[in-house]
Coordinates of C-alpha atoms in Angstrom, one line a residue:
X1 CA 8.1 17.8 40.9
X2 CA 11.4 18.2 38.5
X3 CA 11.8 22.1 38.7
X4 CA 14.2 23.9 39.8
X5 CA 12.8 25.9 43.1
X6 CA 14.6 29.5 43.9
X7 CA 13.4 28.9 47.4
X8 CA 14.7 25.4 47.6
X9 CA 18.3 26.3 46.7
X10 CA 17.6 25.6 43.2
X11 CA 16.6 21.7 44.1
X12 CA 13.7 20.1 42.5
X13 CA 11.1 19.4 45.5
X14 CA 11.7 15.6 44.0
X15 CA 15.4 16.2 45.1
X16 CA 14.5 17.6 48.6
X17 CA 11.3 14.8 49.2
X18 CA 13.6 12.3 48.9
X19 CA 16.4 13.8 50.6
X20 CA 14.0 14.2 53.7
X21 CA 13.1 10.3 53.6
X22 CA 16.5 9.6 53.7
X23 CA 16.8 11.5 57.0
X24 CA 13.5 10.3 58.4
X25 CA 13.2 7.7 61.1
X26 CA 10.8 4.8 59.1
X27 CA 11.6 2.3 62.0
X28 CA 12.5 -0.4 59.5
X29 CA 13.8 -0.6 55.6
X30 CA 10.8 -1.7 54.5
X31 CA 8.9 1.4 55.0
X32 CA 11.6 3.8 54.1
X33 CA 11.8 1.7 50.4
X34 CA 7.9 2.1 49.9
X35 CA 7.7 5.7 50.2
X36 CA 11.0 6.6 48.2
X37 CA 9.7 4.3 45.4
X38 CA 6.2 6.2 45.4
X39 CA 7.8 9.6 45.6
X40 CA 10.7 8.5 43.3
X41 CA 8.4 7.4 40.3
X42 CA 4.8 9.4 41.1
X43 CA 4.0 12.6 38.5
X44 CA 3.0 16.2 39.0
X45 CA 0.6 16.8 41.6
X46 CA -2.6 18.0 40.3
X47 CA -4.5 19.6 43.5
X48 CA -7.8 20.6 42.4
X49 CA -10.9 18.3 42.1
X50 CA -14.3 19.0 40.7
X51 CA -16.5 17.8 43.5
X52 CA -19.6 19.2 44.9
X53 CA -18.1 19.9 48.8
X54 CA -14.5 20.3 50.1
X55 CA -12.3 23.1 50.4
X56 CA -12.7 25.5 47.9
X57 CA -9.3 26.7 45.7
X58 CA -10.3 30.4 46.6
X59 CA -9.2 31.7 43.3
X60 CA -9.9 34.2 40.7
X61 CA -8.4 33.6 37.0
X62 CA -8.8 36.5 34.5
X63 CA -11.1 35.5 31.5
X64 CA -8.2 37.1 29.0
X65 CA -5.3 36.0 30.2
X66 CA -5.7 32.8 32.5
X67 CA -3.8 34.4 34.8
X68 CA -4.1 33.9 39.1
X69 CA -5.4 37.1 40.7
X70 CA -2.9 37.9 43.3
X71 CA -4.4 40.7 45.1
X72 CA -3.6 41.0 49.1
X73 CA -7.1 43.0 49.9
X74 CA -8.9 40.3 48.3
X75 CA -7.3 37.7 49.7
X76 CA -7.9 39.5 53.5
X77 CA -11.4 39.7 52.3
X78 CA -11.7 36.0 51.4
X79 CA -9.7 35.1 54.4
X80 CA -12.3 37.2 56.4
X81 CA -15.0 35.4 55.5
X82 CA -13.9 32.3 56.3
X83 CA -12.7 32.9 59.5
X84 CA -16.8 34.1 60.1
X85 CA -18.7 31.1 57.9
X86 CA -16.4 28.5 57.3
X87 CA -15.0 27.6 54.1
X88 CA -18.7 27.5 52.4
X89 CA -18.5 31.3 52.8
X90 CA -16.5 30.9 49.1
X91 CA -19.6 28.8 47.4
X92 CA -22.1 31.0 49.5
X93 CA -20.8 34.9 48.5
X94 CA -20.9 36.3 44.7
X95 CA -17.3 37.3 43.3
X96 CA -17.9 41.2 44.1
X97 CA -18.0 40.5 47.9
X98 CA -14.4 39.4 47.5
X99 CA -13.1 42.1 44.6
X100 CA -14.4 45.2 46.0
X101 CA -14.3 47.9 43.7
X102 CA -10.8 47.0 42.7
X103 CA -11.5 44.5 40.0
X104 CA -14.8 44.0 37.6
X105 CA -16.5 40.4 38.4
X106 CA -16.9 40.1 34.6
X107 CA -13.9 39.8 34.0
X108 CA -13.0 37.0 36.2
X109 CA -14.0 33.3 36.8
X110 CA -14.6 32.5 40.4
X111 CA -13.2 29.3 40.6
X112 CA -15.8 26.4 42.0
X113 CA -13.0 24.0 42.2
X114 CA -12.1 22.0 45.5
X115 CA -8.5 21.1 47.1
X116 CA -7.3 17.3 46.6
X117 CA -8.8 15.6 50.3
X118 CA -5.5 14.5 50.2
X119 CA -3.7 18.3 50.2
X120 CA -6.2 18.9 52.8
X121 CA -4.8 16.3 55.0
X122 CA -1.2 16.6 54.2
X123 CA -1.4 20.6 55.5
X124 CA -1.8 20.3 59.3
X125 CA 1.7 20.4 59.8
X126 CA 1.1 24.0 59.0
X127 CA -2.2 24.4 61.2
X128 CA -1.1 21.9 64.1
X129 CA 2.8 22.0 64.7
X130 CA 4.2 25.4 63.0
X131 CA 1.0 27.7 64.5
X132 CA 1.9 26.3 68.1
X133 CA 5.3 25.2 68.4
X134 CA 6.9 27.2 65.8
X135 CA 7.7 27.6 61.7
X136 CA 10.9 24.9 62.1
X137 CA 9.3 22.3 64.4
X138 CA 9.3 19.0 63.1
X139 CA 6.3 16.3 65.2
X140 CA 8.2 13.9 66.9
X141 CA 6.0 10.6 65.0
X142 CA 3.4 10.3 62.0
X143 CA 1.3 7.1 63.0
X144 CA -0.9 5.8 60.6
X145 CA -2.0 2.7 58.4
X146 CA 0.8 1.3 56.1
X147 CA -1.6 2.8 53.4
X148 CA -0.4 6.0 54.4
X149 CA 2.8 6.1 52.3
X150 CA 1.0 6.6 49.2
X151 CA -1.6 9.0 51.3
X152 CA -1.1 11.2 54.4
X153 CA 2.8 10.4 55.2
X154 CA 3.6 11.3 51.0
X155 CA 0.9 14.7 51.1
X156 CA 2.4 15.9 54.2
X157 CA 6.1 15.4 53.2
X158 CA 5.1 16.9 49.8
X159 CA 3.6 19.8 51.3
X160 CA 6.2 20.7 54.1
X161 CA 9.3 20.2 51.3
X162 CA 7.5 22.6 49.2
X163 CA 7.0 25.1 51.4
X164 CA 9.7 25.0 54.2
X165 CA 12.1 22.6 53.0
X166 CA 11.6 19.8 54.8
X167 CA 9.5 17.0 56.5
X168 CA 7.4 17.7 58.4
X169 CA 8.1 14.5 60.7
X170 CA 11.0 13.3 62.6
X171 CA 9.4 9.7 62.8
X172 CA 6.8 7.6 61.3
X173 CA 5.8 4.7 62.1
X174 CA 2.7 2.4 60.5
X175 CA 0.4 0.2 62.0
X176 CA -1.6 -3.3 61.0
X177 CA -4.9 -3.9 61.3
X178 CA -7.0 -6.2 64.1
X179 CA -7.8 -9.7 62.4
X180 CA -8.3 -13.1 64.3
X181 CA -6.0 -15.6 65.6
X182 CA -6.6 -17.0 62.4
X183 CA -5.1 -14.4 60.9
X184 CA -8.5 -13.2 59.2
X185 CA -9.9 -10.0 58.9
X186 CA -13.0 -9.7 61.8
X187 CA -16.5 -9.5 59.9
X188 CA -19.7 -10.6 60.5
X189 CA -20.5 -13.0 58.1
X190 CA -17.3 -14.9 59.2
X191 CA -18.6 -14.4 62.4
X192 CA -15.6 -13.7 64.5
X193 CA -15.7 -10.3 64.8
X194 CA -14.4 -9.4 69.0
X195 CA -16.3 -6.5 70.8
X196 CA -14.4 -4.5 72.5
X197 CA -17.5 -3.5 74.5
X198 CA -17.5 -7.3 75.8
X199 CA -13.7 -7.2 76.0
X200 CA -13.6 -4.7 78.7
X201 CA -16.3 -6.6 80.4
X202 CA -15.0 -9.8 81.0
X203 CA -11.0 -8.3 80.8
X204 CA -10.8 -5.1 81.5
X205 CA -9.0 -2.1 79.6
X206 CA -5.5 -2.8 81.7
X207 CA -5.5 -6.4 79.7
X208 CA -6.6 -4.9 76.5
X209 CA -3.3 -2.9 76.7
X210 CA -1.3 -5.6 77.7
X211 CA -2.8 -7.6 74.3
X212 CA -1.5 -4.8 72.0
X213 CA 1.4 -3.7 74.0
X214 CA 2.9 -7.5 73.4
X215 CA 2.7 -7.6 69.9
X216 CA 4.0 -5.9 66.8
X217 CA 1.9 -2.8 66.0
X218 CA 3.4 -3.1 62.7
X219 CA 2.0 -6.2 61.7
X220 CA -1.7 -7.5 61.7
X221 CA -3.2 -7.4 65.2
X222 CA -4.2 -10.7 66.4
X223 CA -7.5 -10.8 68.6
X224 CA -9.2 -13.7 70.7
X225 CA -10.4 -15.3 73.7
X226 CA -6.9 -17.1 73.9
X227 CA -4.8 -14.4 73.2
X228 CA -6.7 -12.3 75.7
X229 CA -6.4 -15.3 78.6
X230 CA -2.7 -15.3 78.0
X231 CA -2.6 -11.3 78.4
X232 CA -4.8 -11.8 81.5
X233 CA -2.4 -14.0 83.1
X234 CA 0.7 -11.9 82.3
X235 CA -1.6 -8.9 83.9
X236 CA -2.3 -11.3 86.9
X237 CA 1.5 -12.0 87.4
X238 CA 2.6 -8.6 87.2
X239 CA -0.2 -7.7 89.9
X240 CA 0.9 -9.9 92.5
X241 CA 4.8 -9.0 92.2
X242 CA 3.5 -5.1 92.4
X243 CA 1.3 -6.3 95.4
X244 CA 4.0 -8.9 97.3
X245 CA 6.8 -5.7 97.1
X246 CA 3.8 -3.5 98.6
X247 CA 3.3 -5.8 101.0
X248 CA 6.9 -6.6 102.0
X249 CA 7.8 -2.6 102.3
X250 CA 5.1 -2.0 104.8
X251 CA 6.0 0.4 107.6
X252 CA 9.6 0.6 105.8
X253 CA 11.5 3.6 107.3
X254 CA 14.4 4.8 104.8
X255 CA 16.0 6.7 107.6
X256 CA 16.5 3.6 110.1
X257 CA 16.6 0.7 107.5
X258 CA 18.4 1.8 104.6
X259 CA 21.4 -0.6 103.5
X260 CA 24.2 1.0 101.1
X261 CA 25.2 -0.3 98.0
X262 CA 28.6 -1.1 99.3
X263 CA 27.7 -2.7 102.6
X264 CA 24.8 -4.9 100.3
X265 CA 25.1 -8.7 100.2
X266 CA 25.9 -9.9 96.6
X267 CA 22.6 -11.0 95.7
X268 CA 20.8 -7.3 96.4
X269 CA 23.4 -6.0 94.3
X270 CA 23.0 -7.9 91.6
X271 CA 19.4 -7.1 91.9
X272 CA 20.2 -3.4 91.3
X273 CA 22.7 -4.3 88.5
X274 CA 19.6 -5.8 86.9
X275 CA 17.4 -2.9 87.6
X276 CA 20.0 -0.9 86.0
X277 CA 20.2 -2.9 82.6
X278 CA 16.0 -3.1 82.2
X279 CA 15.8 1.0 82.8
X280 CA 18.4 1.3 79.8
X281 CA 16.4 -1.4 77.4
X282 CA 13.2 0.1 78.5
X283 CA 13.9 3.6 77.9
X284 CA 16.3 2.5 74.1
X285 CA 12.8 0.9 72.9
X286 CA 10.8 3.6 74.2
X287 CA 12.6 6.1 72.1
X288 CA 12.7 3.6 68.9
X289 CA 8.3 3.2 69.6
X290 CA 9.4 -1.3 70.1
X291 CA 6.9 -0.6 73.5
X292 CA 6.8 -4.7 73.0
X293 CA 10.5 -4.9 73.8
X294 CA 10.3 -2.9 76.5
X295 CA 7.3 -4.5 78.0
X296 CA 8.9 -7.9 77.3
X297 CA 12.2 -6.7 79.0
X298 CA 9.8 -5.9 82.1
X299 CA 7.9 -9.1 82.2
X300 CA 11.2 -10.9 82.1
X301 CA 12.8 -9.5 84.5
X302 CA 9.6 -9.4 87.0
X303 CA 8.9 -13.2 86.6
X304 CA 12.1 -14.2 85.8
X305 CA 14.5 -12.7 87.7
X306 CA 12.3 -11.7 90.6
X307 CA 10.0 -13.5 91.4
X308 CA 11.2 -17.1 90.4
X309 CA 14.5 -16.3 91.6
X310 CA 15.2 -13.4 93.5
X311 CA 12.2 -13.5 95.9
X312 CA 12.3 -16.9 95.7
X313 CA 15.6 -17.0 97.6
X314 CA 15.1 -13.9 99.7
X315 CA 11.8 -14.7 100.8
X316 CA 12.7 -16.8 104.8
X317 CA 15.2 -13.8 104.9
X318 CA 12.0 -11.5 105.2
X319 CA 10.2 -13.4 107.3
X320 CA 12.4 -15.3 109.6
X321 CA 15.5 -12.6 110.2
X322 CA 15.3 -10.1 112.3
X323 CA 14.0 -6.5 111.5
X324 CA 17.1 -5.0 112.1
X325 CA 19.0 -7.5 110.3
X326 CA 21.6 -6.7 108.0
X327 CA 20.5 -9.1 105.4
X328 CA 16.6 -8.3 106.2
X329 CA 17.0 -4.6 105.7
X330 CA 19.1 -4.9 102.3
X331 CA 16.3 -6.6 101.1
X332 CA 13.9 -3.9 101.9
X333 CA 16.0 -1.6 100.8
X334 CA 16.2 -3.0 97.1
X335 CA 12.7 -3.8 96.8
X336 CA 12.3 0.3 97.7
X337 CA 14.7 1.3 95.4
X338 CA 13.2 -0.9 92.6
X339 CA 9.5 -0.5 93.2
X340 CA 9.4 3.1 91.9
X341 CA 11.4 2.1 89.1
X342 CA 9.1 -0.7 88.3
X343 CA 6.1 1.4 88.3
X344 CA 7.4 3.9 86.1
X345 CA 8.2 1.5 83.4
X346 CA 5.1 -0.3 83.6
X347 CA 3.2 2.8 83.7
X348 CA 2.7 3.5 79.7
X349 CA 1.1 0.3 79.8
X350 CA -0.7 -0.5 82.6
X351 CA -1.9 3.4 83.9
X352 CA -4.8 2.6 86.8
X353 CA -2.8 -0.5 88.2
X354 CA 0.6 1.8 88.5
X355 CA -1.3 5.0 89.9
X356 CA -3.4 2.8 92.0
X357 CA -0.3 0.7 93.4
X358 CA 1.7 4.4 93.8
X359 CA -0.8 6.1 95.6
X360 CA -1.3 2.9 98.0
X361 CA 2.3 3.5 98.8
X362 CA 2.1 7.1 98.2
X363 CA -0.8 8.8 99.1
X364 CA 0.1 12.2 99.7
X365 CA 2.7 12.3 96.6
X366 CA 1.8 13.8 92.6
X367 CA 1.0 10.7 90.4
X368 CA 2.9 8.1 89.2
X369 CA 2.5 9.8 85.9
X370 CA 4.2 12.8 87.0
X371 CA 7.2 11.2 88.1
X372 CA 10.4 11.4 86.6
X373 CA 12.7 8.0 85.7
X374 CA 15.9 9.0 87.1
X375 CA 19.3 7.8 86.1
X376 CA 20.5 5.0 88.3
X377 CA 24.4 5.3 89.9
X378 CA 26.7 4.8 88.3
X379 CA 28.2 1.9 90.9
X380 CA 25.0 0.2 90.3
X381 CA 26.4 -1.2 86.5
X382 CA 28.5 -3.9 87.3
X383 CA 29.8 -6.5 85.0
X384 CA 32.0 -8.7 87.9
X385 CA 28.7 -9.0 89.9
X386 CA 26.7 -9.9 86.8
X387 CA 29.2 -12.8 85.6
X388 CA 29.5 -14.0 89.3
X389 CA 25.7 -14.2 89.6
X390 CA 25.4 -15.5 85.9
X391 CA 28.0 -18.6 87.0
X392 CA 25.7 -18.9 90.4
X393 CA 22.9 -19.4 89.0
X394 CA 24.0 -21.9 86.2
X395 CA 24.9 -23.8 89.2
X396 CA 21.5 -23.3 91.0
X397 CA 19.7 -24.5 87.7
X398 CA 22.1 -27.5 88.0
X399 CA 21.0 -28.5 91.9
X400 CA 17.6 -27.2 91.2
X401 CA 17.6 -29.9 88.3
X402 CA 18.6 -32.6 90.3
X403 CA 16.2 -31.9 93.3
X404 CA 13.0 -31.7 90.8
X405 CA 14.3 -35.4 89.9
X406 CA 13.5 -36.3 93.8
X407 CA 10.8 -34.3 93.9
X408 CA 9.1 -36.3 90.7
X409 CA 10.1 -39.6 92.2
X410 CA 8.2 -38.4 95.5
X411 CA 11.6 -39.0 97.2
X412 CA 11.3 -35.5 98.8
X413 CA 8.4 -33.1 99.0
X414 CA 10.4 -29.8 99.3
X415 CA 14.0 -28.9 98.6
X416 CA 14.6 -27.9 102.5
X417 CA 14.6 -31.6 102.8
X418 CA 18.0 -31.8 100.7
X419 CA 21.3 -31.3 101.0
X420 CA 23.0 -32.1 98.4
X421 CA 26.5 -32.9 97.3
X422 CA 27.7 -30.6 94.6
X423 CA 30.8 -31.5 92.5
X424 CA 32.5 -28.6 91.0
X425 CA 35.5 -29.1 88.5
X426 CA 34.5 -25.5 86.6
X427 CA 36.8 -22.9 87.5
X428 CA 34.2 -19.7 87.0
X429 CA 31.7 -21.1 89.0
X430 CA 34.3 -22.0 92.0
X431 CA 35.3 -18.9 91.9
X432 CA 31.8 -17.3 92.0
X433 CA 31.2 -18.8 95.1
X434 CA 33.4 -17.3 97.3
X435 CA 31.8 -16.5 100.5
X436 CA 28.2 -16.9 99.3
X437 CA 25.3 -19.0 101.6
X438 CA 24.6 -21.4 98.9
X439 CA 22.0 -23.6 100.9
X440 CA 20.4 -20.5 100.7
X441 CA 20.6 -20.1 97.0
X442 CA 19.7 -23.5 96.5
X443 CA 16.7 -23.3 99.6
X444 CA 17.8 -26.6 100.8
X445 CA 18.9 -27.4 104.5
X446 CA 22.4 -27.7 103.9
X447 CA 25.3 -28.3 100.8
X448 CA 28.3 -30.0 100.5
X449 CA 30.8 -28.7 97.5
X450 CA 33.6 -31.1 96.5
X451 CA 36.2 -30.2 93.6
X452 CA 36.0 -32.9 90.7
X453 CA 34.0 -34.3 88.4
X454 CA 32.1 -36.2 90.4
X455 CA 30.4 -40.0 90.0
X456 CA 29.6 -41.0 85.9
X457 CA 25.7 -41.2 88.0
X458 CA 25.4 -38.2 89.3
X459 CA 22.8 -35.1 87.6
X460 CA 24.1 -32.8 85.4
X461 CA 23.0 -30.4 82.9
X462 CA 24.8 -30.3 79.7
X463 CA 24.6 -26.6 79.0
X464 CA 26.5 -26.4 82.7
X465 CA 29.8 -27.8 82.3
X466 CA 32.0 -28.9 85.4
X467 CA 29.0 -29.5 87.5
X468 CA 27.6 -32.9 89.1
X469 CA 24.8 -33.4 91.8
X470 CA 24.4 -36.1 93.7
X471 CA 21.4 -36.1 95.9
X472 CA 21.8 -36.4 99.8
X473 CA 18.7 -36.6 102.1
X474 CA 19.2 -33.2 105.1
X475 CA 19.7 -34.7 108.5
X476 CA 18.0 -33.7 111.7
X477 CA 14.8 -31.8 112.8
X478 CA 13.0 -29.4 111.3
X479 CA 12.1 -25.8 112.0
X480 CA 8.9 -24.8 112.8
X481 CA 9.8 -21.4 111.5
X482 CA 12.3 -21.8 108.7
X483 CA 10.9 -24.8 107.8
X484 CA 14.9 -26.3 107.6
X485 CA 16.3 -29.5 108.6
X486 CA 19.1 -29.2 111.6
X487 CA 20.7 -31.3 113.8
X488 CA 20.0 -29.6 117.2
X489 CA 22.8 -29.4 119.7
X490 CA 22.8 -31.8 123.5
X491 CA 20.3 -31.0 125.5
X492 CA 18.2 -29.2 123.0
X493 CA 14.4 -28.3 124.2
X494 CA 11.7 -28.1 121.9
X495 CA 10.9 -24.8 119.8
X496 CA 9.1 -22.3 122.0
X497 CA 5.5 -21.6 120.6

């Protein structure tokens, strides 16, 4: 370990191991610090083991002299018979099968020893990567138990040093173990040991992802009936956002309906702002292996910012505009332009629910896990639209607040029955507003927007500065359609059914 190497640069292969972990991706400190410790203070390698099976040490040592037999016909002649019986060919042939003629079997010991299990391990860098990708190919990630550093991850970088000068790994990362929610190791005399037989039963394999795609690989696994309900119901939310934008792009024709960017209300383009921001986080954790972040960032942004808000608000457009509408077809248009994205990030985690949902929508198309995530354009990263919807949307939480008030106190039963009066003395979220429909933000029937403070008894939220809601009762009829409150004009005849 602490000799010079010619074929090192004259570096000690302690010099070169260490200078390798150094460059190594470990995902965190605490890994990186195990194995520098373990290579930093461990001795001399001894390789060989006297054990009754293994690989064989293949090697002759003169009786005399104690010295290796290095003889390139016997070694074609070992390597020979190998490559016909195995590795048992060295334990099942006499020494004069390998010498030849060359050398007297007398005068050498055919050694009986075996390779450390460990050196056998630590070499398929040499077997694996360098025979079929090339002598300087580094694997992309080591993944093993957090054992490993003092096992597989240490032979292997001990191995590749010595002979090639460096790892033979560009990553590693470790992983826990599966214990209960308890935090106990699964065995059967605790008795709360989880088949994974019965798991796919009663779950299915899509949730049994989602359970291990949510937590922290690196740390113990947690496993039960709880934490698999909770996985079931992210699974069930995902499902019916993938099956409402399904549902909502039928019969969409790109050629007729498609909206530009430009000519797109606010909201649709904040929608693709969004879309923009989850591909970069989903695609920085997927190259870091954090596949929790990016299925967190996914989850978020589907029940968060699409479903409870976004569809939320978009939804009467859909149904009650017109099909050639500007605001309908924008709509459309987004939801086509981020259900392929959507897939594709979901895809790593939930395979037969992507592929099934693509080829729904795509029959005649290569599979979802053939497609390539493209880069979004460039216009789509906007920080004015993001801070103007940011401000909106503190003030929708603020109305939104208030309305759940009357909605406890059975005052009203929806929020189209509102129309509240909204008090604005922040400057931001006046100016945010600009054009906007808020009673459409807000789904109530109407809004009325005063500058000011507004009444010491009206609702506010006290994370939302310079807002104030008072509540106001919508006037007038209601649509049988819409579902809003209007005052209908003189003269007015009933809705035609």
């Amino acid at each position: 370990m602490d000799k010079p190497v010619a074929h090192l640069g004259g570096k000690t292969l302690r010099d070169v191991a260490l200078a390798e972990i150094a460059a190594t991706d470990w995902g965190n400190q605490a890994g990186s610090n195990r194995i520098n410790a373990m290579v930093g203070d461990r001795p001399d390698w001894l390789i060989s083991r006297q054990r009754a099976w293994g690989v064989p040490l293949a090697m002759f040592v003169h009786k005399q002299t104690n010295q290796i037999l290095i003889d390139e016909a016997v070694n074609a002649r070992i390597l020979s018979a190998m490559h016909e019986k195995g590795a048992d060919a060295w334990f099942l042939s006499d020494a004069k099968t390998f010498l030849g003629d060359a050398h007297n079997p007398d005068d050498y010991e055919m050694v009986q020893d075996i390779l450390d299990v460990w050196f056998d391990s630590g070499c398929t860098h040499a077997f694996v990567t360098r025979q079929r990708y090339g002598a300087d190919t580094q694997a992309d990630l080591y993944l093993e138990g957090s054992d490993q550093h003092r096992g597989w991850f240490q032979s292997s970088l001990l191995q590749s040093c010595a002979s090639r000068g460096q790892a033979p790994y560009k990553a590693v990362r470790t992983h826990g173990m599966i214990v209960d929610d308890k935090g106990r190791k699964m065995s059967k005399s605790l008795g709360n040991g989880v088949e994974l037989d019965d798991v796919l039963k009663t779950h299915g394999m899509e949730i049994l992802r989602l359970v291990y795609a949510s937590a922290d690989y690196a740390s113990e696994l947690a496993m039960s009936k709880v934490i698999l309900d909770q996985a079931g119901e992210t699974y069930r939310k995902l499902r019916n956002t993938i099956r409402y934008m399904l549902a909502s792009l039928k019969d969409f024709d790109a050629s007729t309906e498609t909206v530009e960017y430009a000519q797109m209300p606010l909201l649709e383009r904040w929608l693709l702002g969004r879309a923009h921001e989850i591909s970069l986080e989903v695609q920085l954790a997927w190259r870091d292996y954090d596949f929790k972040r990016a299925l967190s960032a996914v989850v978020d942004f589907a029940n968060l910012d699409l479903s409870a808000f976004y569809v939320d608000v978009r939804k009467d457009a859909l149904y009650c505009d017109a099909p050639d509408s500007l605001r309908r077809r924008a709509n459309r248009t987004a939801l086509d332009l981020l259900f392929g994205r959507m897939l594709r990030w979901l895809a790593p985690f939930l395979p037969f629910t992507t592929e099934e949902a693509w080829s729904t929508r795509y029959p005649d198309t290569a599979s979802i896990h053939l497609q390539v995530l493209h880069d979004d354009p460039a216009q789509w990263a906007d920080s004015e639209i993001a801070s103007r919807m940011a401000a909106l949307r503190d003030l929708r939480r603020v109305v939104t607040g208030a309305l759940e008030v009357q909605r406890r106190d059975k005052v009203i039963g929806s929020s189209l029955e509102a129309a509240p009066l909204v008090y604005i003395a922040n400057e931001h979220i006046r100016d945010a507003i600009g054009d906007e429909d808020l009673a459409e933000l807000f789904i109530t029937s109407g809004v009325s927007l005063r500058n000011g403070d507004g009444p010491e008894g009206a609702f506010r939220l006290e994370d939302v500065a310079g807002v104030a809601v008072e509540f106001q009762r919508a006037s007038g009829i209601k649509c049988a359609r819409s579902w809003k409150f209007f005052d209908p004009p003189l003269h007015w005849r009933a809705f035609p059914i």
